[in-house]
Coordinates of C-alpha atoms in Angstrom, one line a residue:
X29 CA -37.6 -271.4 -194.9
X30 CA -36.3 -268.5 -193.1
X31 CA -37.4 -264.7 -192.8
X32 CA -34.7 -262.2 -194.0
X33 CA -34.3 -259.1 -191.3
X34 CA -37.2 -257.5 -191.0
X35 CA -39.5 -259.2 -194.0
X36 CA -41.5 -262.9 -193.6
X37 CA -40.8 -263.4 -197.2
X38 CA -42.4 -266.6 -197.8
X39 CA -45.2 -265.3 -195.4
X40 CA -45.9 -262.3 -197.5
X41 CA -45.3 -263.9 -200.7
X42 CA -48.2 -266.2 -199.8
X43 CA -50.4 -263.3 -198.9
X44 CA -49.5 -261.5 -202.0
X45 CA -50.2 -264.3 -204.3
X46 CA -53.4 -264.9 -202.5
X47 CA -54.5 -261.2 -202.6
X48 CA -53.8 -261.1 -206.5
X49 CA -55.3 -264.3 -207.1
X50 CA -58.7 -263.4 -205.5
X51 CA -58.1 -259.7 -206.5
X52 CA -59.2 -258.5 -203.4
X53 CA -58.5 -255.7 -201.1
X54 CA -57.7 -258.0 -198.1
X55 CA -56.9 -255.9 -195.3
X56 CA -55.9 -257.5 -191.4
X57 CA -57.7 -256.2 -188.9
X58 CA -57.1 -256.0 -185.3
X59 CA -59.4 -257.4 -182.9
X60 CA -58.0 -258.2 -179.6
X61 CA -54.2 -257.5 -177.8
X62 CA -53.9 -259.2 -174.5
X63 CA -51.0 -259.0 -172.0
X64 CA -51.8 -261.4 -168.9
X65 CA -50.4 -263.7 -166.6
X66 CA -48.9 -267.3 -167.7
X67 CA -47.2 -267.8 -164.0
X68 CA -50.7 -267.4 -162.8
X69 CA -54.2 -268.9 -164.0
X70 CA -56.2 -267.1 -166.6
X71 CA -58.9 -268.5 -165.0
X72 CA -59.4 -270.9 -162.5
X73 CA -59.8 -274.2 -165.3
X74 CA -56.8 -273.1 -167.0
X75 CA -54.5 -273.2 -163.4
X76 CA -51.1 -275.3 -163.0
X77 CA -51.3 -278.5 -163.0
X78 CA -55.0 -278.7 -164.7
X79 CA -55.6 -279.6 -167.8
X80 CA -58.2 -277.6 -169.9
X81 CA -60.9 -280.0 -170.9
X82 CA -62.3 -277.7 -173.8
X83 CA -64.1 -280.3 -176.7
X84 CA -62.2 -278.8 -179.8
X85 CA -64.5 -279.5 -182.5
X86 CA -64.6 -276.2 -184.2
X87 CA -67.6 -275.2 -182.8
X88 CA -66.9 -272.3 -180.2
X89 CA -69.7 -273.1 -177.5
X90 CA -69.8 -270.3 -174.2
X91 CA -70.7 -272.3 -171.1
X92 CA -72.2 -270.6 -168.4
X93 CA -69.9 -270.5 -165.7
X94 CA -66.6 -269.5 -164.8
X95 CA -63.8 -272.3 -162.9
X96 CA -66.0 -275.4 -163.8
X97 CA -63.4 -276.5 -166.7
X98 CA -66.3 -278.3 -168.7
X99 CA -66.3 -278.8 -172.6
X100 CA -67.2 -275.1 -173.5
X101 CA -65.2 -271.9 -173.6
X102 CA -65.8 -269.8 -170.0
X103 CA -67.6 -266.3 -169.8
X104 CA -63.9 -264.8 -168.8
X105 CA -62.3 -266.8 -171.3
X106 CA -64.0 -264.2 -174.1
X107 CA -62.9 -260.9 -175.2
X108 CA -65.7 -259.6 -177.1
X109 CA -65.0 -257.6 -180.2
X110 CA -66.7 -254.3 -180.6
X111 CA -69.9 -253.6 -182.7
X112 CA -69.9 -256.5 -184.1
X113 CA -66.1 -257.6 -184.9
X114 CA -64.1 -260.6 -184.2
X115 CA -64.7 -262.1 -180.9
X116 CA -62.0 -263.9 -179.6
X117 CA -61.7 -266.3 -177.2
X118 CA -58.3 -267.4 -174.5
X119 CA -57.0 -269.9 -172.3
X120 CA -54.2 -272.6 -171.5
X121 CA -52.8 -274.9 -169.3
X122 CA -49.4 -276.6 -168.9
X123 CA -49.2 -277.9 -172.4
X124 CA -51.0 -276.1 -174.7
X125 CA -52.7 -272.2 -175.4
X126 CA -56.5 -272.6 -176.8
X127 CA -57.3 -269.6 -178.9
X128 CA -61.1 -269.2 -180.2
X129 CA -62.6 -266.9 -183.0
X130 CA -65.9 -266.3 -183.6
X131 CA -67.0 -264.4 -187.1
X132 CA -64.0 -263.2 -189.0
X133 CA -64.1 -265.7 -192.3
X134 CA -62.5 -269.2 -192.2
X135 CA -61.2 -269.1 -195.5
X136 CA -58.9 -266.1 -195.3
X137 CA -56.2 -266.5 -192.4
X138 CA -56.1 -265.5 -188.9
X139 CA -52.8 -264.2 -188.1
X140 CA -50.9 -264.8 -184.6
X141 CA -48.7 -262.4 -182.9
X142 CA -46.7 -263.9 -179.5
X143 CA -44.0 -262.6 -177.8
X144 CA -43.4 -265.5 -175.3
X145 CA -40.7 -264.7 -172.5
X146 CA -39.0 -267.9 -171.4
X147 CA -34.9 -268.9 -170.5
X148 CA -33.0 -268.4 -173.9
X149 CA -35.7 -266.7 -175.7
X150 CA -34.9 -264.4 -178.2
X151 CA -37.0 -261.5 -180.2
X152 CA -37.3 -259.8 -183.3
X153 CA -35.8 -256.4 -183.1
X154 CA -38.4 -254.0 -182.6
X155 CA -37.8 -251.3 -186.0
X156 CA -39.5 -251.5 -188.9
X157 CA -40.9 -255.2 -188.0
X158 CA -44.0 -255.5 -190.0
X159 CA -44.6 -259.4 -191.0
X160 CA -48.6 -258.8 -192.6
X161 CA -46.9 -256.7 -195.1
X162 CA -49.9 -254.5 -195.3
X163 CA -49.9 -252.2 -193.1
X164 CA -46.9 -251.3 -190.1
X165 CA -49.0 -251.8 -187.5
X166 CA -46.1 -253.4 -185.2
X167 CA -43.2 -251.2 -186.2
X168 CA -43.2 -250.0 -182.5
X169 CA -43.7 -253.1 -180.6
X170 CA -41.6 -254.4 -178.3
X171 CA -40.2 -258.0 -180.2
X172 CA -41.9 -261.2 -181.2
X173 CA -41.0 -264.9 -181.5
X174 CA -43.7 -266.6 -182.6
X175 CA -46.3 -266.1 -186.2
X176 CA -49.2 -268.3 -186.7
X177 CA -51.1 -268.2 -189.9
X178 CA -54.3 -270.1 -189.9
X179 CA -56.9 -270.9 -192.2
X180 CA -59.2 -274.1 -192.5
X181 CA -57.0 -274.9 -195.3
X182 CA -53.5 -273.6 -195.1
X183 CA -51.5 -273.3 -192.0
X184 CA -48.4 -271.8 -191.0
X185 CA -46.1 -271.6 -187.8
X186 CA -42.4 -269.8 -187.2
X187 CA -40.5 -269.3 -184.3
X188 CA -37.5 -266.7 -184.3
X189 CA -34.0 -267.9 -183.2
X190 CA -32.4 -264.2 -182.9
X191 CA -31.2 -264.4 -186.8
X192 CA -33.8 -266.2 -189.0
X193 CA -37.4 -267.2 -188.7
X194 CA -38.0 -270.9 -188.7
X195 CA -40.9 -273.0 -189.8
X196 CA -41.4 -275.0 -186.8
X197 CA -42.7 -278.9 -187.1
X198 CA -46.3 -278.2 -186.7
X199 CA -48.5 -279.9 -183.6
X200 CA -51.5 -278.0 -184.0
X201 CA -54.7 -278.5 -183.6
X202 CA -57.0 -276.6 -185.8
X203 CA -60.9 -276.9 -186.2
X204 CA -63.3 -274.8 -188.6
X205 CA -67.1 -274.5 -189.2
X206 CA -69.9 -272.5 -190.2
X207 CA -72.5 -271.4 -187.6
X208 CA -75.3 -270.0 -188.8
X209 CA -73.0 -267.7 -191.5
X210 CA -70.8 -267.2 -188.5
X211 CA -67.2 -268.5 -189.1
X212 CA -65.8 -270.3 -185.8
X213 CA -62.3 -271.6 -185.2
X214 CA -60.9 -273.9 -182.4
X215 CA -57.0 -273.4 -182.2
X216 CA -54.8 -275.6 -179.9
X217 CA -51.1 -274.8 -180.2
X218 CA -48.2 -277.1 -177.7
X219 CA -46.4 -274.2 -175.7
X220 CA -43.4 -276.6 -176.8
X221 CA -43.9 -275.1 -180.7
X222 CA -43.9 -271.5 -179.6
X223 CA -41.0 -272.4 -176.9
X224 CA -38.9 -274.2 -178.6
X225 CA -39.3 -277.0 -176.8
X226 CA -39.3 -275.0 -173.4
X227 CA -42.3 -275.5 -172.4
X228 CA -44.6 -273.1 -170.6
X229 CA -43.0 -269.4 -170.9
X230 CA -43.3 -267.3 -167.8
X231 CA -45.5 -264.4 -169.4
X232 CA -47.2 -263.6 -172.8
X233 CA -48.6 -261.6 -174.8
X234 CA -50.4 -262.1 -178.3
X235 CA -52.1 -259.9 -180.3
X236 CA -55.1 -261.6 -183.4
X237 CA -55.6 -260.4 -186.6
X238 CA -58.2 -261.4 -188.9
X239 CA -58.1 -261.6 -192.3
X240 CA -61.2 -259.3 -193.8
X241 CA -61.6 -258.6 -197.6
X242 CA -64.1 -255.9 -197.1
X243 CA -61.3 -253.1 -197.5
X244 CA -62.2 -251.6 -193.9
X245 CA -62.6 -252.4 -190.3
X246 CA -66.5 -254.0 -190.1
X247 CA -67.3 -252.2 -186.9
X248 CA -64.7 -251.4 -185.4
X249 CA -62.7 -253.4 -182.9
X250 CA -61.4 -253.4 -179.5
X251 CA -58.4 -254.3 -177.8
X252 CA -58.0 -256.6 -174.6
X253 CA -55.5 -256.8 -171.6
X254 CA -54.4 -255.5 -168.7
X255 CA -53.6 -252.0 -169.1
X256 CA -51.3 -250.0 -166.9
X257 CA -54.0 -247.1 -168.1
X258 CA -57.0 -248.3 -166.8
X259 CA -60.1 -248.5 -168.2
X260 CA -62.2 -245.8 -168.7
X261 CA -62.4 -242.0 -166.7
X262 CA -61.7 -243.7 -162.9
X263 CA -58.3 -242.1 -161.3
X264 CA -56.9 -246.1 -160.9
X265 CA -55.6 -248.3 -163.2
X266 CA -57.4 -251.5 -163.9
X267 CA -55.0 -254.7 -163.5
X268 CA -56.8 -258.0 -164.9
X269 CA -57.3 -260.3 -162.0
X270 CA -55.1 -263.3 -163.7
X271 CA -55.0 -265.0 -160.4
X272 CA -57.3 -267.8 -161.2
X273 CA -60.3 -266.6 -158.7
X274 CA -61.8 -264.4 -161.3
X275 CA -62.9 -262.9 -164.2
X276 CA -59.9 -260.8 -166.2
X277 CA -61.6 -257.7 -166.1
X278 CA -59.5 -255.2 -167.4
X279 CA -60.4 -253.6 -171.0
X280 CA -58.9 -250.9 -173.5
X281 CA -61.4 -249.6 -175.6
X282 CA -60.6 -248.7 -179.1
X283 CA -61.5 -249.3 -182.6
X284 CA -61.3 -248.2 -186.1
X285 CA -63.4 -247.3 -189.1
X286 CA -62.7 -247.3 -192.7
X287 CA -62.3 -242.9 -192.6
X288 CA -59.6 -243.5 -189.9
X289 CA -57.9 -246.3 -189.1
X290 CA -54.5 -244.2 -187.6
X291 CA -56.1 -245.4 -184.2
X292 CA -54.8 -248.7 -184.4
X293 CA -50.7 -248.3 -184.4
X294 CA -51.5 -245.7 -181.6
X295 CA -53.5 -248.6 -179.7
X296 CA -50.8 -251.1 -180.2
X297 CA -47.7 -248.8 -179.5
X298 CA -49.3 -247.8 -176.3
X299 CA -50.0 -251.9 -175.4
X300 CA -47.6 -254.1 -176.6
X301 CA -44.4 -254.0 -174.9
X302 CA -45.4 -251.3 -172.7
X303 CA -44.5 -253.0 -170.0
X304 CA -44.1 -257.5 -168.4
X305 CA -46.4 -258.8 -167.0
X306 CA -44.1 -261.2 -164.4
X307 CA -45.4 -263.9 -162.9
X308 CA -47.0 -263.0 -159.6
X309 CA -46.0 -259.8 -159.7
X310 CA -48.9 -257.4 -161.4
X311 CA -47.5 -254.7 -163.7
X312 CA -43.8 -254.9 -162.6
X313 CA -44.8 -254.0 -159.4
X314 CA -46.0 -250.4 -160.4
X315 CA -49.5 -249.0 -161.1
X316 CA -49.1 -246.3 -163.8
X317 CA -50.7 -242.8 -163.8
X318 CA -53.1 -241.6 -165.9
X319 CA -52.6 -238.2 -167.5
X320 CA -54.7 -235.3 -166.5
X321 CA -54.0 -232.1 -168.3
X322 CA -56.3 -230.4 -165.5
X323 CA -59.6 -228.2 -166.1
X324 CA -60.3 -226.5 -169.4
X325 CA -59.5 -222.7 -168.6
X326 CA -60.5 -219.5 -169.8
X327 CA -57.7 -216.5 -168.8
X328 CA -57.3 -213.0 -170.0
X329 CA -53.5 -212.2 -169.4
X330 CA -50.6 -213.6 -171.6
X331 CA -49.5 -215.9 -168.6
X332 CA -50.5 -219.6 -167.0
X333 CA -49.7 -222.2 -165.1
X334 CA -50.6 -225.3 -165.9
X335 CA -52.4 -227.8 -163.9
X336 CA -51.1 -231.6 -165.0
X337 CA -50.8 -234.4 -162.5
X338 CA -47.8 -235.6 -161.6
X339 CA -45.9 -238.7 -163.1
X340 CA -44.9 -241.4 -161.0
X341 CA -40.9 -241.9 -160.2
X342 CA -40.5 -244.2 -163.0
X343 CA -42.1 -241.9 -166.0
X344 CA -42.0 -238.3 -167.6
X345 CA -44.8 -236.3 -168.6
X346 CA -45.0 -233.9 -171.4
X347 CA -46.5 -231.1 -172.6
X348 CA -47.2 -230.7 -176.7
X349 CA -49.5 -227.8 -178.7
X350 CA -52.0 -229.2 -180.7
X351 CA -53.5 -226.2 -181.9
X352 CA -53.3 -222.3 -181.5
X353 CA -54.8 -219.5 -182.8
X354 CA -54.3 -219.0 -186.5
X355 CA -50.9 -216.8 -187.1
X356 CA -49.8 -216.8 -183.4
X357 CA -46.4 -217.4 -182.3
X358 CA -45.5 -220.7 -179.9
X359 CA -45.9 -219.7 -176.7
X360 CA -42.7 -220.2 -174.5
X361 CA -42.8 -223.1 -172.1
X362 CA -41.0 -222.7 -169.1
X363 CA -40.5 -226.9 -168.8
X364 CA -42.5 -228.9 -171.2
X365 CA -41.6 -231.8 -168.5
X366 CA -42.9 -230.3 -165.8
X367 CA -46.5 -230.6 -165.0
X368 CA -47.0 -227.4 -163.7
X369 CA -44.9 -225.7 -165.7
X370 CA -45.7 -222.1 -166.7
X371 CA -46.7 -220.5 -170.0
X372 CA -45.9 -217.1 -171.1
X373 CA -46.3 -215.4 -174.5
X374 CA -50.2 -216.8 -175.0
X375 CA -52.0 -214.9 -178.0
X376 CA -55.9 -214.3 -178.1
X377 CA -57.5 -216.9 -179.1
X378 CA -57.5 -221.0 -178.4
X379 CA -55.0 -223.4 -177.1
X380 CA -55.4 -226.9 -177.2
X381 CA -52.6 -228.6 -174.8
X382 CA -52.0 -232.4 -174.2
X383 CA -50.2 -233.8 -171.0
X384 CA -48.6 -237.4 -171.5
X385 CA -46.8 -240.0 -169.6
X386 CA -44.0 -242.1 -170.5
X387 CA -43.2 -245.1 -169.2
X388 CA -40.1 -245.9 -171.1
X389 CA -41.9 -247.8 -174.5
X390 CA -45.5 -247.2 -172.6
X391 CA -46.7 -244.1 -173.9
X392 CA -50.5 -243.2 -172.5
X393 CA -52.9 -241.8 -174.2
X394 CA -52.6 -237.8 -173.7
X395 CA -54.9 -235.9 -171.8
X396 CA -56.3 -232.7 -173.4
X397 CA -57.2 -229.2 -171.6
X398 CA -58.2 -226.2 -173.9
X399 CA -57.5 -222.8 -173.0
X400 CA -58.7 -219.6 -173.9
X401 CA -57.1 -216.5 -173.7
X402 CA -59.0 -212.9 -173.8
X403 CA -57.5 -210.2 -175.9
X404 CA -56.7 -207.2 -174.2
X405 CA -58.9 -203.7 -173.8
X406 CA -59.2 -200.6 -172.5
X407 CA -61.1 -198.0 -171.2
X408 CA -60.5 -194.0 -169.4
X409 CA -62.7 -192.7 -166.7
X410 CA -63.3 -188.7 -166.5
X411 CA -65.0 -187.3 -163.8
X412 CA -67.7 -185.2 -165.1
X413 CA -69.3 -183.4 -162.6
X414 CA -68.3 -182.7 -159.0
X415 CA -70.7 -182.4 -156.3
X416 CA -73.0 -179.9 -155.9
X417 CA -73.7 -177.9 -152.3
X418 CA -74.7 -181.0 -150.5
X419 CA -72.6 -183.3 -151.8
X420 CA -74.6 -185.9 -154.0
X421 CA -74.3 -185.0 -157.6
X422 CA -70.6 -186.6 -158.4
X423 CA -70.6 -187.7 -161.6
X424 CA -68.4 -190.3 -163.8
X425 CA -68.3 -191.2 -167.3
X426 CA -66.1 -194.6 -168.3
X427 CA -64.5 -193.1 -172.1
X428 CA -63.8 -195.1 -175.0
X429 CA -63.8 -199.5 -173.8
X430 CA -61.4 -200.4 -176.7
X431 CA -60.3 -204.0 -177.7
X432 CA -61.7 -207.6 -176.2
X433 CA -65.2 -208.5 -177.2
X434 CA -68.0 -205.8 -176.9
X435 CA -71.0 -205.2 -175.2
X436 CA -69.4 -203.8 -172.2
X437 CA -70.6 -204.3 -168.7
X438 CA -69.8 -201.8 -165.4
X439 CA -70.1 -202.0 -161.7
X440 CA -68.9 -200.2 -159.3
X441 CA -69.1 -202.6 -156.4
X442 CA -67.4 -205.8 -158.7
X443 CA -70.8 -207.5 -157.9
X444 CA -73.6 -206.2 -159.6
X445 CA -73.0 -205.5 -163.3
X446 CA -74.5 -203.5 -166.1
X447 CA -74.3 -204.1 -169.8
X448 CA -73.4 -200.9 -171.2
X449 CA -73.6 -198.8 -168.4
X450 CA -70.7 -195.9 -169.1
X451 CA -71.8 -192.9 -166.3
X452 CA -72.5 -193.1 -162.8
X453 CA -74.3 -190.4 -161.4
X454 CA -75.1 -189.1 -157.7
X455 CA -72.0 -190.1 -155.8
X456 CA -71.0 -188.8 -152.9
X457 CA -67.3 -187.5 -152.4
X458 CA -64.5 -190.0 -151.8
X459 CA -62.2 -193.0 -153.4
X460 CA -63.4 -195.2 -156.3
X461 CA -62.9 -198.3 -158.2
X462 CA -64.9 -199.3 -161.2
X463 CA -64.7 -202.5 -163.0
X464 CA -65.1 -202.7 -166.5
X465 CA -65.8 -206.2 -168.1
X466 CA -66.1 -207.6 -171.5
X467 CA -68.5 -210.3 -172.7
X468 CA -66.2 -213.0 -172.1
X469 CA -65.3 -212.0 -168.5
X470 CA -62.1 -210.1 -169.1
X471 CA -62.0 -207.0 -166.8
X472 CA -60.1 -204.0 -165.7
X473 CA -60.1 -201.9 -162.4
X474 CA -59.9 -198.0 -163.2
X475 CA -59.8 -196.0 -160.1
X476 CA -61.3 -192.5 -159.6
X477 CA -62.3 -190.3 -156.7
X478 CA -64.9 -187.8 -156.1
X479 CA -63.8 -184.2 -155.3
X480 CA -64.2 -184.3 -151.6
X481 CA -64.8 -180.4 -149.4
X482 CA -64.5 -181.2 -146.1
X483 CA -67.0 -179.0 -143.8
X484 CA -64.7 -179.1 -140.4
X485 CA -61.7 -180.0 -139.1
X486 CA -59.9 -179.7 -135.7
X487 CA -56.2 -178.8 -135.5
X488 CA -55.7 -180.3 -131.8
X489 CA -52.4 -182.0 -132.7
X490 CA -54.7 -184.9 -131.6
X491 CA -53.9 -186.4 -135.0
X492 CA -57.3 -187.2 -136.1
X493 CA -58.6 -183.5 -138.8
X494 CA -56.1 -181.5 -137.7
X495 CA -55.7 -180.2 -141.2
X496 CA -58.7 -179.4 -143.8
X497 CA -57.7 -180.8 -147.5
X498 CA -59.1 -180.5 -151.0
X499 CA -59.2 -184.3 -152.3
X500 CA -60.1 -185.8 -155.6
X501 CA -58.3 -182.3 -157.7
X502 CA -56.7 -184.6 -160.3
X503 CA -59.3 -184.1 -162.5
X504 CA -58.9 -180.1 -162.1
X505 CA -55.6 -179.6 -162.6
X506 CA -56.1 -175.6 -162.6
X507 CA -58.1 -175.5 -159.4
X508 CA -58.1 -172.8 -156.5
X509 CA -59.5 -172.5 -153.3
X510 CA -59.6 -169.3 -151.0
X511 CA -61.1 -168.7 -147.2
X512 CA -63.0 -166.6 -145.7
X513 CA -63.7 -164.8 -142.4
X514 CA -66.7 -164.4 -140.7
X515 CA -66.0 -160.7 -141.4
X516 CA -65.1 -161.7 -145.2
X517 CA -61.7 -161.3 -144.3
X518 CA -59.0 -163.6 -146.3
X519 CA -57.7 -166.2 -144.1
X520 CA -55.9 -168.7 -146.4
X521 CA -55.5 -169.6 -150.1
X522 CA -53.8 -172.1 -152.3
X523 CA -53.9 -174.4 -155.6
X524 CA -53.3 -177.4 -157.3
X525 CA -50.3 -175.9 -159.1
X526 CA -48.6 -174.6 -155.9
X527 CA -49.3 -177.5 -154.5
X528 CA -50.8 -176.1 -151.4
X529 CA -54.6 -177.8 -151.2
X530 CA -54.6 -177.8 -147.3
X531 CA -54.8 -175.2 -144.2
X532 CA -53.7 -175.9 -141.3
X533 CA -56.2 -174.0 -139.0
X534 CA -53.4 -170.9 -138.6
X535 CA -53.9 -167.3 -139.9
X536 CA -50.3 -164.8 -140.1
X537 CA -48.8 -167.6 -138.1
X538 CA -51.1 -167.7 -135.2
X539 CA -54.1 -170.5 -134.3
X540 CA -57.3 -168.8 -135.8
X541 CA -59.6 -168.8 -133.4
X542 CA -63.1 -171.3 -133.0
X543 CA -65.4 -169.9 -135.2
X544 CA -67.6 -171.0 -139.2
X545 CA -65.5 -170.0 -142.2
X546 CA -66.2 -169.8 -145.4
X547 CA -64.4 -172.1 -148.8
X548 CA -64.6 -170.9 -152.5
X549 CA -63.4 -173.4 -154.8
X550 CA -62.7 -172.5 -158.3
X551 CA -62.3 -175.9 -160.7
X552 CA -60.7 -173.6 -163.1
X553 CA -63.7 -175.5 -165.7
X554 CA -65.9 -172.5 -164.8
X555 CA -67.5 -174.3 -162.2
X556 CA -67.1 -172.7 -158.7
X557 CA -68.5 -174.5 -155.3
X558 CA -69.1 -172.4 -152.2
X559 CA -70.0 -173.7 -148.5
X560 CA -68.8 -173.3 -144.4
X561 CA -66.1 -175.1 -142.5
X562 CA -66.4 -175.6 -138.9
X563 CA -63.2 -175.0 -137.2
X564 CA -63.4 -176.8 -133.7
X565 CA -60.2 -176.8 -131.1

């Protein structure tokens, strides 16, 4: 028999006729994807030149210890399923691969995914592959030349020549028993089947299925192998020691559940064919990076930068929306390649962004930073009172905080806030800030500034008072000012409007002379302030 482009026709006939004739919604699960070393020992039993001494009777037995190469599977040779699926169980030496399963169910099949890379091999082309004929869980993945079908009483094996698919001459060794109402299976396969007759290939990787007619994924499941992405929240990537010294150690967690099993093409694409795994040589001789979208931020201006880390040489990172606030328009990007690109445009309201990095067909899974953005406000301060004789009653009254999110704080230091605090009172003359804030931490900086008399001045030419100056008019736009003699003579005079709010210590052209003078200020609001300047040579 042969498989026509894309379709295991015979393969999937067989599943169909089975699924109708049991009338069950069969549905494959995955439970473990491994990429390792073949070059180099899985473990120390399984090194070249050893054989594996494992007692294939169908009952999957864990010894105790790891490099002893006894009768019984090894602790390292397991890659446990997760809450309770499939466990599934790995190892080989120079003539055969010895695949384990523990639970699963004996009489529907387990199904046997290899890409094996040896001289003259050839692969499926890697669109819209999907041999279980269920569901496209493989569309993405990277070619395969071998399919195993296995149940305690059918069995199936096809290698693919770069045309058809071939069923090969068999030379397994398959075993099957009931453990307590666990299913176990015992699988030897020669590396000559999946080869062609070329013995050992230089890497592998395989991904089981199990057969389940419960409609769902029991559990959930993970998926095994070294991983370019690491393992869990660490900044490295965890390689699996496959140098025959060790436990493999490295794990991708994942799983499914019956509400959503989307999780498990996005598992697989980011796995299988991601990247070789060459003899001796641990991820091609690179390490990937791990995304990191950088901290969750809260801003209150239409700009950001973003904080991703950067890719290594061989990848490219990129930035996508995957959610904004309701009715807002995309923000512009200024290089969605770029890690720490900039963003301008940004609504009120929340961003969710995701920073991923491709290593050619080795996507990771994206990082994810949310930010926030403030809406704008307002607010107007009017000075409301200027100070009185001894200069302590300024006051300041912050008019109408519009927009962002109410109750309003104030401060004038930036320090020490208070909610709802609109008037200052008591101030002494001179410059201002205050800082307006809403209850998400948005804030504005208004400026203001006390009208300021000076008392004395001393026009020396020394340039330190040589002139005395009304400051802080802007508020009294119609103000006067007039000076007096001792004698109650008219020394000087000017106004906002004329622009004259200085005197320069001269009277008709000619130094006035030591002496107390006397200011009347008129604010033009009917508010007048009196008091003495000092003139000092």
């Amino acid at each position: 028999m042969t498989l026509r482009k894309f379709c295991f026709i015979d393969f999937l006939s067989i599943i169909v006729s089975m699924i109708t004739r049991n009338n069950n919604n069969y549905r494959l699960v995955l439970t473990a994807l491994l990429t390792m070393f073949i070059g180099q020992s899985f473990a120390r039993t399984t090194g070249n030149g050893v054989t594996r001494n494992l007692n294939l009777d169908g009952v999957v037995n864990i010894g105790s210890s790891v490099g002893t190469n006894t009768a019984d599977w090894e602790p390292d040779e397991e890659f446990e399923g997760f809450e309770g699926a499939v466990d599934w169980y790995l190892s080989w030496d120079d003539d055969n691969i010895y695949i384990g399963r523990i639970k699963g169910n004996n009489t529907e099949g387990s199904l046997i995914y290899i890409r094996a890379d040896y001289s003259g091999a050839t692969f499926t082309d890697s669109i819209n592959v999907d041999y279980d004929g269920f569901f496209p869980y493989f569309q993405n993945m990277e070619g395969i030349n071998y399919v195993a079908y296995v149940k305690d009483n059918y069995d199936e094996y096809r290698t693919f020549d770069g045309t058809n698919w071939n069923q090969t001459s068999g030379g397994a060794n398959k075993h099957f028993s009931d453990q307590g109402g666990n299913a176990h299976m015992e699988l030897a396969i020669p590396w000559t089947q999946i080869t062609q007759g070329n013995g050992k290939p230089d890497n592998l990787r395989i991904v089981f299925y199990q057969a389940l007619a419960d409609g769902g994924c029991v559990g959930g499941t993970n998926i095994y192998g070294e991983s370019p992405w690491g393992t869990g929240d660490g900044d490295s990537p965890s390689v699996g020691v496959n140098d025959g010294t060790g436990e493999v150690t490295a794990k991708q967690p994942g799983g499914c559940s019956a509400a959503d099993e989307r999780v498990l093409p996005d598992l697989i694409t980011r796995w299988w064919g991601c990247y070789p795994v060459i003899a001796g040589v641990s991820s091609n001789g690179w390490l990937a990076t791990r995304p990191k979208a950088g901290p969750d931020a809260f801003i209150c201006g239409a700009d950001y930068t973003m904080q991703g880390n950067e890719p290594a040489a061989e990848a490219i990172g990129t930035w996508n929306i995957i959610e904004q606030p309701s009715g807002s328009s995309i923000p512009n990007f200024g290089d969605l390649n770029n890690p720490t690109t900039s963003i301008s445009d940004l609504e009120p309201g929340v961003y969710v962004f995701t920073w991923s990095i491709n290593y050619g067909r080795c996507p990771s899974e994206p990082d994810t930073m949310r930010l926030e953005v403030g809406a704008p406000f307002g607010a107007s301060v009017a000075v409301v009172g200027p100070p009185d004789d001894n200069g302590t009653n300024g006051s300041v009254q912050i008019n109408n905080p519009v927009g962002g999110f109410p109750p309003y704080s104030t401060s004038l230091d930036g320090a020490n806030y208070q909610t709802g605090k609109l008037e200052y009172n008591n101030l002494l003359p001179g410059e201002y800030e205050v800082y307006v804030r809403d209850s998400l931490g948005c804030e504005i900086e208004l400026e203001f500034e006390i009208l300021n008399v000076p008392t004395g001045f001393s026009p020396n030419g020394d340039g330190i008072n040589d002139t005395w100056t009304l400051s802080g008019l802007d508020e009294y736009p119609n103000a006067t000012f007039e000076i007096y003699g001792v004698w109650g003579g008219l020394i000087h005079s000017g106004s906002l409007l004329s622009g004259v709010v200085t005197w320069d210590g001269n009277f008709n052209g000619n130094p006035a002379p030591e002496a107390n003078y006397y200011y009347i200020v008129d604010l033009g609001q009917g508010s007048i302030i009196k008091g003495a300047i000092t003139l000092i040579r």
